[in-house]
CSV table of C-alpha atoms in Angstrom, one decimal:
chain,number,residue,atom,x,y,z
A,1,MET,CA,12.9,-7.8,-75.2
A,2,MET,CA,12.2,-10.6,-71.5
A,3,ILE,CA,15.3,-9.3,-70.0
A,4,ILE,CA,13.9,-6.4,-70.4
A,5,LYS,CA,11.0,-6.4,-68.8
A,6,THR,CA,12.5,-8.4,-66.0
A,7,PHE,CA,14.5,-6.0,-65.1
A,8,SER,CA,11.6,-3.3,-65.3
A,9,ARG,CA,8.8,-5.6,-63.5
A,10,TRP,CA,12.4,-5.4,-60.7
A,11,PHE,CA,12.8,-1.6,-61.0
A,12,ILE,CA,9.6,-1.0,-60.4
A,13,ALA,CA,9.2,-3.1,-57.7
A,14,THR,CA,12.3,-1.4,-55.8
A,15,GLY,CA,10.8,1.2,-56.5
A,16,LEU,CA,8.0,0.7,-54.3
A,17,MET,CA,9.4,-0.8,-51.2
A,18,LEU,CA,12.2,1.8,-51.3
A,19,LEU,CA,9.3,4.5,-51.4
A,20,MET,CA,7.1,2.8,-48.5
A,21,VAL,CA,10.1,2.6,-45.8
A,22,PRO,CA,10.1,6.2,-45.8
A,23,LEU,CA,6.0,6.4,-45.7
A,24,ALA,CA,6.9,3.6,-42.9
A,25,ALA,CA,9.0,6.0,-40.9
A,26,MET,CA,6.7,9.0,-41.4
A,27,ALA,CA,3.9,7.2,-39.9
A,28,GLY,CA,6.0,7.0,-35.9
A,29,VAL,CA,4.2,6.0,-33.1
A,30,THR,CA,0.8,7.1,-32.6
A,31,ILE,CA,-0.1,8.0,-29.3
A,32,ASP,CA,-3.8,5.9,-28.6
A,33,SER,CA,-5.2,6.7,-25.9
A,34,ALA,CA,-4.7,8.6,-22.5
A,35,ARG,CA,-5.3,8.8,-18.9
A,36,ILE,CA,-5.0,10.9,-15.9
A,37,TRP,CA,-4.4,9.6,-12.1
A,38,PRO,CA,-4.5,12.7,-9.6
A,39,ALA,CA,-3.1,12.5,-6.6
A,40,PRO,CA,-2.7,14.9,-3.1
A,41,ASP,CA,1.5,15.1,-4.4
A,42,HIS,CA,1.7,14.6,-8.1
A,43,THR,CA,-0.8,14.0,-11.0
A,44,ARG,CA,0.3,11.7,-13.5
A,45,LEU,CA,-0.7,11.7,-17.2
A,46,VAL,CA,-0.2,7.7,-19.3
A,47,LEU,CA,-0.2,7.7,-22.9
A,48,ASP,CA,-0.5,4.5,-24.7
A,49,ILE,CA,1.9,4.3,-27.1
A,50,GLY,CA,3.2,1.9,-30.3
A,51,GLY,CA,6.1,1.7,-29.6
A,52,LYS,CA,9.7,3.7,-27.5
A,53,ILE,CA,9.5,6.9,-28.7
A,54,ASP,CA,11.7,9.8,-28.8
A,55,HIS,CA,10.4,12.6,-25.5
A,56,LYS,CA,11.7,15.4,-24.1
A,57,VAL,CA,9.1,17.0,-21.1
A,58,PHE,CA,10.4,20.6,-19.5
A,59,ALA,CA,8.4,22.9,-17.8
A,60,LEU,CA,7.7,26.8,-18.0
A,61,SER,CA,6.3,30.1,-16.1
A,62,GLY,CA,4.1,33.1,-16.6
A,63,PRO,CA,1.8,30.7,-17.2
A,64,SER,CA,2.0,27.7,-15.7
A,65,ARG,CA,2.8,24.9,-17.9
A,66,LEU,CA,3.9,21.4,-19.3
A,67,VAL,CA,5.5,21.1,-22.0
A,68,ILE,CA,6.0,17.2,-24.2
A,69,ASP,CA,7.0,17.0,-27.2
A,70,LEU,CA,6.9,13.9,-29.7
A,71,GLU,CA,9.3,12.8,-32.3
A,72,ASN,CA,8.2,11.1,-34.8
A,73,ALA,CA,4.3,11.2,-33.7
A,74,SER,CA,0.7,11.4,-34.4
A,75,LEU,CA,-2.2,11.7,-31.8
A,76,LYS,CA,-5.3,9.6,-32.3
A,77,ALA,CA,-6.4,9.5,-28.4
A,78,ASP,CA,-8.8,12.7,-27.8
A,79,LEU,CA,-6.6,14.2,-24.9
A,80,GLU,CA,-10.0,17.3,-24.5
A,81,LYS,CA,-12.3,13.8,-23.2
A,82,LEU,CA,-9.6,13.3,-20.3
A,83,ASP,CA,-11.5,14.3,-16.8
A,84,LEU,CA,-8.9,17.0,-15.4
A,85,SER,CA,-10.8,17.4,-12.3
A,86,GLY,CA,-8.2,17.7,-9.1
A,87,SER,CA,-5.6,17.9,-10.2
A,88,PRO,CA,-3.4,20.9,-11.9
A,89,VAL,CA,-3.8,20.6,-15.2
A,90,ARG,CA,-6.3,23.6,-16.7
A,91,ARG,CA,-6.9,22.6,-20.3
A,92,ILE,CA,-4.9,19.6,-22.5
A,93,ARG,CA,-3.6,21.3,-26.5
A,94,SER,CA,-1.9,19.2,-29.4
A,95,ALA,CA,-0.1,19.9,-32.7
A,96,PRO,CA,1.8,19.2,-34.9
A,97,ARG,CA,5.4,20.2,-34.5
A,98,ASN,CA,8.4,20.2,-37.6
A,99,GLY,CA,6.4,18.3,-39.8
A,100,ASN,CA,5.9,15.0,-38.2
A,101,ASP,CA,7.2,15.5,-34.7
A,102,LEU,CA,3.7,16.1,-31.8
A,103,ARG,CA,4.1,18.4,-29.4
A,104,VAL,CA,1.2,18.6,-26.4
A,105,VAL,CA,1.0,21.2,-24.0
A,106,LEU,CA,-0.7,21.1,-20.7
A,107,ASP,CA,-2.1,24.5,-19.3
A,108,LEU,CA,-1.4,23.8,-15.7
A,109,LYS,CA,-3.0,26.0,-12.5
A,110,THR,CA,0.7,25.8,-10.2
A,111,ASP,CA,4.1,25.4,-11.3
A,112,ILE,CA,5.1,21.8,-11.1
A,113,LYS,CA,7.8,19.9,-11.4
A,114,PRO,CA,7.5,17.2,-14.1
A,115,ARG,CA,8.9,13.4,-14.0
A,116,SER,CA,8.4,10.8,-17.1
A,117,PHE,CA,9.6,7.8,-17.7
A,118,GLN,CA,8.6,4.9,-20.3
A,119,LEU,CA,7.0,1.4,-19.5
A,120,GLU,CA,7.9,-1.4,-21.5
A,121,PRO,CA,4.8,-4.4,-22.3
A,122,ASN,CA,3.1,-6.6,-19.9
A,123,GLN,CA,0.2,-8.6,-19.5
A,124,LYS,CA,-2.1,-5.5,-19.1
A,125,TYR,CA,-0.9,-2.6,-21.4
A,126,GLY,CA,1.3,-1.8,-23.9
A,127,HIS,CA,4.1,0.5,-24.2
A,128,ARG,CA,3.3,3.6,-22.0
A,129,LEU,CA,5.0,7.2,-21.7
A,130,VAL,CA,4.9,7.8,-18.2
A,131,VAL,CA,4.4,12.2,-16.9
A,132,ASP,CA,4.1,12.2,-13.7
A,133,LEU,CA,3.3,16.4,-12.5
A,134,ILE,CA,5.1,16.7,-9.1
A,135,ASP,CA,3.5,19.4,-6.5
A,136,GLU,CA,6.5,20.3,-4.6
A,137,GLY,CA,4.4,22.0,-2.3
A,138,GLY,CA,2.3,18.8,-1.4
A,139,LEU,CA,5.2,16.7,-0.6
A,140,LYS,CA,7.1,19.0,1.4
A,141,ALA,CA,3.4,19.1,3.3
A,142,ARG,CA,4.3,15.5,4.2
A,143,LYS,CA,6.3,16.7,7.5
A,144,PRO,CA,6.7,13.8,10.3
A,145,SER,CA,3.2,14.4,12.4
A,146,GLU,CA,3.2,15.0,15.6
A,147,PRO,CA,2.3,11.6,17.9
A,148,THR,CA,-1.6,12.2,18.1
A,149,VAL,CA,-2.9,12.7,21.2
A,150,SER,CA,-6.4,11.5,22.1
A,151,GLN,CA,-8.8,13.5,23.6
A,152,ASN,CA,-10.4,13.3,26.5
A,153,SER,CA,-6.9,10.6,27.7
A,154,ASN,CA,-5.4,12.5,30.1
A,155,GLY,CA,-3.3,13.1,27.6
A,156,LYS,CA,-2.0,10.1,26.4
A,157,ARG,CA,-1.5,9.3,22.2
A,158,ASP,CA,-3.7,6.9,20.6
A,159,ILE,CA,-2.3,4.1,19.1
A,160,ILE,CA,-1.8,5.2,15.7
A,161,VAL,CA,-2.3,2.6,12.5
A,162,VAL,CA,-1.5,3.1,9.0
A,163,VAL,CA,-4.1,1.3,6.9
A,164,ASP,CA,-2.6,0.7,3.1
A,165,ALA,CA,-4.5,-0.3,0.0
A,166,GLY,CA,-2.4,-1.7,-2.7
A,167,HIS,CA,-1.6,-0.7,-5.6
A,168,GLY,CA,-4.3,2.2,-7.7
A,169,GLY,CA,-4.4,4.8,-10.1
A,170,GLU,CA,-2.3,3.2,-13.6
A,171,ASP,CA,-1.7,-0.2,-11.6
A,172,PRO,CA,-5.0,-2.5,-10.6
A,173,GLY,CA,-3.6,-4.7,-9.3
A,174,ALA,CA,-4.9,-8.8,-9.9
A,175,ILE,CA,-8.2,-8.8,-12.0
A,176,GLY,CA,-11.2,-11.6,-11.5
A,177,PRO,CA,-12.9,-14.0,-13.9
A,178,ARG,CA,-15.2,-11.1,-14.0
A,179,GLY,CA,-13.4,-8.2,-14.1
A,180,THR,CA,-13.1,-7.4,-10.7
A,181,ARG,CA,-10.4,-5.1,-9.7
A,182,GLU,CA,-8.3,-6.0,-6.8
A,183,LYS,CA,-7.1,-1.6,-6.7
A,184,ASP,CA,-10.9,-1.3,-5.7
A,185,VAL,CA,-12.1,-3.8,-3.3
A,186,VAL,CA,-8.5,-3.1,-1.4
A,187,LEU,CA,-9.3,0.7,-1.3
A,188,ASN,CA,-13.0,0.0,0.3
A,189,MET,CA,-11.7,-2.4,2.2
A,190,ALA,CA,-9.2,-0.1,3.7
A,191,LYS,CA,-11.1,3.1,4.3
A,192,THR,CA,-13.5,0.7,6.6
A,193,LEU,CA,-10.8,-0.5,8.8
A,194,ALA,CA,-10.2,2.9,9.2
A,195,ASN,CA,-13.2,3.8,9.5
A,196,LEU,CA,-13.8,1.5,12.4
A,197,ILE,CA,-10.6,2.4,14.4
A,198,GLU,CA,-11.8,5.4,14.6
A,199,ALA,CA,-14.2,4.5,16.0
A,200,ARG,CA,-12.8,3.1,19.2
A,201,PRO,CA,-11.1,5.5,22.2
A,202,GLY,CA,-7.7,5.4,21.9
A,203,TYR,CA,-7.1,4.4,18.7
A,204,THR,CA,-6.3,6.7,15.1
A,205,ALA,CA,-6.3,5.5,11.5
A,206,LYS,CA,-4.4,7.0,9.1
A,207,LEU,CA,-4.8,6.1,4.9
A,208,THR,CA,-1.6,5.7,2.6
A,209,ARG,CA,-4.0,6.4,-0.4
A,210,ASN,CA,-7.9,7.8,0.0
A,211,GLY,CA,-8.3,7.9,-3.8
A,212,ASP,CA,-7.4,6.5,-6.8
A,213,TYR,CA,-3.7,6.4,-7.1
A,214,TYR,CA,-0.7,5.2,-7.2
A,215,ILE,CA,2.1,5.0,-4.4
A,216,ASP,CA,5.1,3.5,-5.3
A,217,LEU,CA,5.8,0.9,-2.4
A,218,ARG,CA,8.8,3.0,-0.3
A,219,SER,CA,6.8,5.7,0.1
A,220,ARG,CA,4.2,4.3,1.4
A,221,THR,CA,6.6,2.9,4.7
A,222,LEU,CA,7.8,6.4,4.2
A,223,LEU,CA,3.8,7.2,4.6
A,224,ALA,CA,3.7,5.9,8.2
A,225,ARG,CA,7.3,6.5,9.3
A,226,LYS,CA,6.3,9.9,9.7
A,227,HIS,CA,2.6,9.4,11.0
A,228,ASN,CA,4.7,7.7,14.0
A,229,ALA,CA,2.6,4.2,13.6
A,230,ASP,CA,2.4,1.8,16.2
A,231,LEU,CA,1.7,0.0,13.3
A,232,PHE,CA,1.1,-1.1,9.3
A,233,VAL,CA,-1.6,-2.7,7.8
A,234,SER,CA,-1.3,-3.0,3.9
A,235,VAL,CA,-4.4,-5.1,2.5
A,236,HIS,CA,-4.6,-6.9,-1.0
A,237,ALA,CA,-6.0,-9.7,-2.4
A,238,ASP,CA,-4.0,-12.7,-3.8
A,239,ALA,CA,-4.1,-13.8,-7.1
A,240,PHE,CA,-3.6,-17.8,-9.3
A,241,ARG,CA,-2.8,-18.5,-12.3
A,242,THR,CA,-6.0,-21.5,-11.6
A,243,PRO,CA,-9.6,-20.7,-10.2
A,244,GLN,CA,-8.9,-23.3,-7.6
A,245,PRO,CA,-6.9,-21.6,-4.6
A,246,SER,CA,-8.7,-19.6,-1.8
A,247,GLY,CA,-9.5,-18.3,1.3
A,248,ALA,CA,-7.3,-15.5,3.5
A,249,SER,CA,-3.7,-15.2,4.4
A,250,VAL,CA,-1.4,-13.0,6.5
A,251,PHE,CA,2.1,-12.2,6.4
A,252,ALA,CA,5.4,-10.7,8.4
A,253,LEU,CA,8.7,-10.0,6.7
A,254,SER,CA,10.8,-13.0,6.9
A,255,GLN,CA,14.3,-12.8,7.9
A,256,ARG,CA,15.6,-12.8,4.8
A,257,GLY,CA,13.8,-10.3,3.5
A,258,ALA,CA,14.7,-8.0,7.4
A,259,THR,CA,18.8,-9.5,6.6
A,260,SER,CA,18.3,-7.6,2.9
A,261,GLU,CA,17.1,-4.3,4.5
A,262,THR,CA,19.5,-4.2,6.9
A,263,ALA,CA,21.9,-3.5,4.7
A,264,ARG,CA,20.5,-1.1,2.8
A,265,TRP,CA,19.8,0.4,5.3
A,266,LEU,CA,23.0,0.9,6.4
A,267,ALA,CA,23.7,1.5,3.0
A,268,LYS,CA,21.7,4.5,2.5
A,269,SER,CA,23.2,7.4,4.7
A,270,GLU,CA,20.2,9.5,4.3
A,271,ASN,CA,19.2,6.6,6.6
A,272,ARG,CA,20.8,7.0,9.1
A,273,SER,CA,18.9,10.6,10.9
A,274,ASP,CA,15.7,8.2,10.8
A,275,LEU,CA,14.5,6.9,14.1
A,276,ILE,CA,13.8,3.8,15.3
A,277,GLY,CA,11.1,2.9,17.2
A,278,GLY,CA,8.4,4.6,15.0
A,279,ALA,CA,7.2,7.7,17.7
A,280,GLY,CA,10.8,8.2,18.9
A,281,GLY,CA,13.4,6.1,20.0
A,282,VAL,CA,17.1,5.5,19.3
A,283,SER,CA,18.9,7.3,16.4
A,284,LEU,CA,21.9,5.8,13.6
A,285,ASP,CA,23.5,8.9,13.4
A,286,GLY,CA,26.4,9.8,14.1
A,287,ARG,CA,27.1,5.9,15.1
A,288,ASN,CA,29.6,3.1,14.0
A,289,GLU,CA,29.3,0.4,11.4
A,290,MET,CA,28.9,-2.1,13.7
A,291,LEU,CA,26.7,-0.9,16.9
A,292,ALA,CA,24.1,0.2,13.7
A,293,GLY,CA,23.8,-2.3,12.9
A,294,VAL,CA,23.4,-4.2,15.7
A,295,LEU,CA,20.5,-1.6,16.9
A,296,LEU,CA,19.1,-2.3,13.8
A,297,ASP,CA,19.2,-6.0,13.5
A,298,LEU,CA,17.4,-5.3,17.2
A,299,SER,CA,14.8,-3.2,16.0
A,300,MET,CA,13.7,-5.5,12.8
A,301,THR,CA,13.8,-8.0,15.4
A,302,ALA,CA,11.3,-6.9,17.5
A,303,SER,CA,9.0,-5.4,14.9
A,304,ILE,CA,8.9,-8.9,12.8
A,305,ASN,CA,8.0,-10.5,16.5
A,306,SER,CA,5.3,-7.8,16.9
A,307,SER,CA,3.9,-8.5,13.3
A,308,LEU,CA,3.6,-12.3,13.6
A,309,GLY,CA,2.0,-11.2,17.1
A,310,VAL,CA,-1.0,-9.1,15.9
A,311,GLY,CA,-0.8,-11.3,12.4
A,312,SER,CA,-1.8,-14.6,14.4
A,313,SER,CA,-4.0,-12.2,16.1
A,314,ILE,CA,-5.8,-11.1,13.6
A,315,LEU,CA,-5.9,-14.5,11.5
A,316,GLY,CA,-7.8,-15.4,14.6
A,317,ARG,CA,-10.8,-13.2,13.9
A,318,LEU,CA,-10.7,-14.3,10.4
A,319,GLY,CA,-11.0,-17.3,11.0
A,320,SER,CA,-14.1,-17.1,12.1
A,321,VAL,CA,-15.2,-15.5,9.7
A,322,ALA,CA,-14.0,-16.4,6.4
A,323,LYS,CA,-12.2,-19.8,5.2
A,324,LEU,CA,-7.8,-19.5,5.9
A,325,HIS,CA,-5.5,-20.5,3.1
A,326,LYS,CA,-2.6,-20.8,5.9
A,327,LYS,CA,-3.9,-21.2,9.4
A,328,GLY,CA,-0.4,-19.6,11.1
A,329,VAL,CA,0.9,-15.9,9.5
A,330,GLU,CA,3.2,-16.4,6.8
A,331,GLN,CA,6.7,-15.0,6.2
A,332,ALA,CA,7.9,-13.4,2.7
A,333,ALA,CA,10.4,-10.4,1.4
A,334,PHE,CA,7.5,-8.0,1.0
A,335,ALA,CA,8.8,-4.1,0.4
A,336,VAL,CA,6.0,-2.5,1.9
A,337,LEU,CA,6.3,-4.1,4.9
A,338,LYS,CA,10.6,-3.5,5.2
A,339,SER,CA,10.5,-0.8,8.1
A,340,PRO,CA,12.9,-1.5,11.1
A,341,ASP,CA,11.0,0.3,13.1
A,342,ILE,CA,7.1,0.0,12.5
A,343,PRO,CA,5.4,-3.8,13.0
A,344,SER,CA,3.8,-4.0,9.3
A,345,ILE,CA,1.9,-6.8,8.1
A,346,LEU,CA,0.4,-7.9,4.8
A,347,VAL,CA,-3.8,-9.2,5.1
A,348,GLU,CA,-4.3,-11.3,1.8
A,349,ALA,CA,-8.4,-10.4,1.9
A,350,GLY,CA,-9.2,-13.8,-0.2
A,351,PHE,CA,-8.6,-15.0,-3.9
A,352,ILE,CA,-9.8,-12.5,-6.5
A,353,SER,CA,-8.9,-14.9,-9.1
A,354,ASN,CA,-11.4,-17.5,-7.2
A,355,PRO,CA,-14.9,-16.8,-8.7
A,356,ARG,CA,-16.7,-17.5,-5.9
A,357,GLU,CA,-14.6,-15.4,-3.4
A,358,GLU,CA,-14.2,-12.9,-6.6
A,359,GLN,CA,-18.0,-12.4,-6.1
A,360,ASN,CA,-17.4,-12.3,-1.8
A,361,LEU,CA,-14.9,-9.8,-2.1
A,362,SER,CA,-17.5,-7.5,-4.6
A,363,SER,CA,-20.1,-7.5,-1.7
A,364,SER,CA,-20.1,-4.8,0.9
A,365,TRP,CA,-21.4,-6.8,3.5
A,366,TYR,CA,-18.5,-9.3,3.0
A,367,ARG,CA,-16.2,-6.5,3.2
A,368,GLU,CA,-17.1,-4.8,5.7
A,369,LYS,CA,-17.4,-8.8,7.9
A,370,LEU,CA,-13.6,-9.6,7.0
A,371,SER,CA,-12.7,-5.6,7.7
A,372,ARG,CA,-14.4,-6.0,11.7
A,373,ALA,CA,-12.1,-8.9,11.7
A,374,VAL,CA,-9.3,-7.6,11.3
A,375,PHE,CA,-9.4,-4.7,13.7
A,376,GLU,CA,-10.5,-7.5,15.9
A,377,GLY,CA,-7.9,-9.0,15.9
A,378,ILE,CA,-6.0,-5.4,15.8
A,379,ASP,CA,-7.4,-4.5,19.6
A,380,ASP,CA,-7.1,-8.4,21.0
A,381,TYR,CA,-3.0,-8.2,20.5
A,382,PHE,CA,-3.0,-4.0,21.7
A,383,GLN,CA,-5.5,-4.6,24.6
A,384,LYS,CA,-2.6,-7.0,25.7
A,385,ALA,CA,0.3,-5.7,25.2
A,386,PRO,CA,-0.2,-1.3,24.0
A,387,PRO,CA,2.2,0.9,23.6
A,388,PRO,CA,4.1,2.6,26.4
A,389,GLY,CA,2.3,6.1,27.1
A,390,THR,CA,-0.9,5.1,25.1
A,391,LEU,CA,-4.0,5.1,26.2
A,392,LEU,CA,-4.2,1.4,25.9
A,393,ALA,CA,-1.8,1.5,28.3
A,394,TRP,CA,-2.1,3.9,30.9
A,395,GLN,CA,-6.3,2.2,30.8
A,396,LYS,CA,-4.4,-1.4,31.3
A,397,GLN,CA,-1.9,-0.2,34.8
A,398,ASN,CA,-4.8,1.2,36.2
A,399,ARG,CA,-7.5,-1.4,35.5
A,400,ARG,CA,-7.2,-2.4,39.5
A,401,GLY,CA,-5.8,0.9,41.1
A,402,ASP,CA,-8.7,1.2,43.5
A,403,GLY,CA,-8.1,-2.0,44.5
A,404,SER,CA,-11.4,-3.4,43.6
A,405,VAL,CA,-12.4,-6.6,41.3
A,406,SER,CA,-12.2,-6.0,37.3
A,407,GLN,CA,-14.2,-8.2,34.8
A,408,TYR,CA,-13.1,-9.4,31.9
A,409,ARG,CA,-14.4,-11.1,28.2
A,410,ILE,CA,-12.1,-14.5,27.4
A,411,ARG,CA,-10.1,-14.0,23.8
A,412,ARG,CA,-9.0,-16.2,21.1
A,413,GLY,CA,-5.9,-17.3,22.2
A,414,ASP,CA,-6.5,-16.5,26.4
A,415,THR,CA,-5.2,-18.9,28.3
A,416,LEU,CA,-5.6,-18.6,32.6
A,417,SER,CA,-2.1,-19.2,33.2
A,418,GLY,CA,-1.3,-16.3,30.5
A,419,LEU,CA,-3.7,-14.0,32.1
A,420,ALA,CA,-2.9,-14.9,36.2
A,421,LYS,CA,1.2,-13.6,34.4
A,422,GLU,CA,-0.3,-10.4,33.2
A,423,ASN,CA,-2.0,-9.5,35.9
A,424,GLN,CA,0.9,-11.2,39.1
A,425,ILE,CA,-1.5,-13.5,40.4
A,426,SER,CA,-1.8,-17.0,41.2
A,427,VAL,CA,-3.2,-19.9,38.7
A,428,SER,CA,-4.8,-21.1,41.6
A,429,GLU,CA,-5.4,-18.1,42.8
A,430,LEU,CA,-7.5,-16.8,39.7
A,431,MET,CA,-9.7,-20.3,39.6
A,432,GLN,CA,-10.0,-20.1,43.7
A,433,TYR,CA,-11.6,-16.2,43.0
A,434,ASN,CA,-13.7,-17.8,39.8
A,435,ASP,CA,-14.9,-21.5,41.6
A,436,LEU,CA,-12.9,-22.7,38.5
A,437,ASN,CA,-12.0,-26.6,39.1
A,438,ASP,CA,-9.2,-26.7,36.4
A,439,ASP,CA,-7.6,-24.2,34.5
A,440,ARG,CA,-9.9,-23.8,31.1
A,441,VAL,CA,-10.9,-21.8,29.8
A,442,MET,CA,-13.5,-20.4,26.5
A,443,VAL,CA,-13.5,-17.9,24.5
A,444,GLY,CA,-16.9,-15.5,25.6
A,445,GLN,CA,-16.0,-16.3,29.1
A,446,THR,CA,-16.1,-13.7,31.7
A,447,ILE,CA,-13.9,-14.1,34.7
A,448,ARG,CA,-12.8,-11.4,37.3
A,449,ILE,CA,-9.7,-10.6,38.1
A,450,PRO,CA,-9.2,-9.2,41.9
A,451,ALA,CA,-6.7,-6.6,42.6
A,452,SER,CA,-3.1,-8.2,43.0
C-alpha cells in the first residue's frame, strides 16, 4: 500500500510539472514598455521585452503601414499612450495572432524603409527590440552642401563649424547622482555654442542633432563632411565610477587612432571618391594604393595638428571659467574624431558624476559660460589661422592694406615674436613702435601694429 501511495504522489507531481512546461511556453515574452524617438531622417521605436524574441518586420503600401510580427509574445505596454507627434506614425494597433503570437501595426503617413535589431541588457536597460523607420527621402535630402557664403563679405565664405551634441534618444549618456542626463546637458550647450558662432560675422554653425534622438558615430562625421566643415566640435560630459574626479577636458584624435582610420579608409572602396580637405581638395579616386596612403597620412596629420591647435586655444579659455581636468589637450581614438579631412575635437564639459559639477552643468548660466569660452577659443584660433578663401582670411590679409596702423588686443598664447613674424616685421620694430622696454606682453593689452 505504501508503494502505491508513493507512486501516486510521484505520478501527480510529475504530471503537474509536465503541465507547467507548456504553460510557461505559452506565457512567452512580454512587451513591457515602449518609447519612440523621431529624428529628421528616421524614427526609432524601442520595445522593452522580457527576453530574446523571434520577430518579422515588413512594410506595406496603399495605405502605408509597418507590420511587426512577434512570436510567442504578449503585450503589457499601452502603445496608444505613445506621443507620435513629429513621427510618420498616425496610429499604432495590436492584436493576438495565431494563438500565442502578437501583431503590431503602425499606420503611417508615408512609405518608409524598416530596419530592426535586438539589444542585449546593459546597466540602464534590459532586452530591447529596436525598429527604425527610415525616411529615404530625408536621407536623399542630406546632399553635400555648397560652401556657405557670408552676407556682405565680398563673396568670401564663412568658416563652418559643425557642433555635435553627444548621445541622444535611447542613449542618455552618463547620468549624474541627481539624475541629470548627459544627452540633455550637451544638447543645451551645443545649441548655445551654435548661437554664439552664428552671431559672429564670418562664421556659420551647423548642428548634427537639434532634438532628442540618436545619430550613430559615423553619421556624425559624415554630416560634418556634407556641411563642408572647417571644424567639428563634439560636446560631452565625463563620468567616473567615483564622485571625486572633476574638471573640463579637450580631446583630439591619437596617432594610433589615425593609423587605424587610414587603414579603414583605404580598405573601403566607397571612401575613395570622398574629398580630402573639407570643402574641396584631393580625391583618392584613381590613386594607387601607395599614393592614396601617403595622401591620407598627410591629411590626417594636418587635421590632428590643427585639432591640437584649436584644442589648446579652447583649453586656454576654459581654464579661466572652470577647473581643468588636464592642462593639455588629451588624445584618444574616439570614433567621432576620425575624420581624415576635418580638424575634430571633443570637449568634455565636466564630470557629471561629480555632485558639484552636476549641479553646475544643470544650470543655464554655467553652460553658457562654458559655451562662450569654447567659442572664444575657436575664434582665437581662426583669427590667427583662418582657412583660405574665408572672410576672416580676407580680413587678415587686408587689415593694413592701406598702410594704416592696426590696433591688436593681446590674446592668451600670444607672444611678441609670434606677432612680429605674423605681421612680417621685426620684434625690435614692434617694441619701438609701442615704447616697450622688453618683449613681454599681457593678455588684454592693446598694441599698435604698423603696416609691413
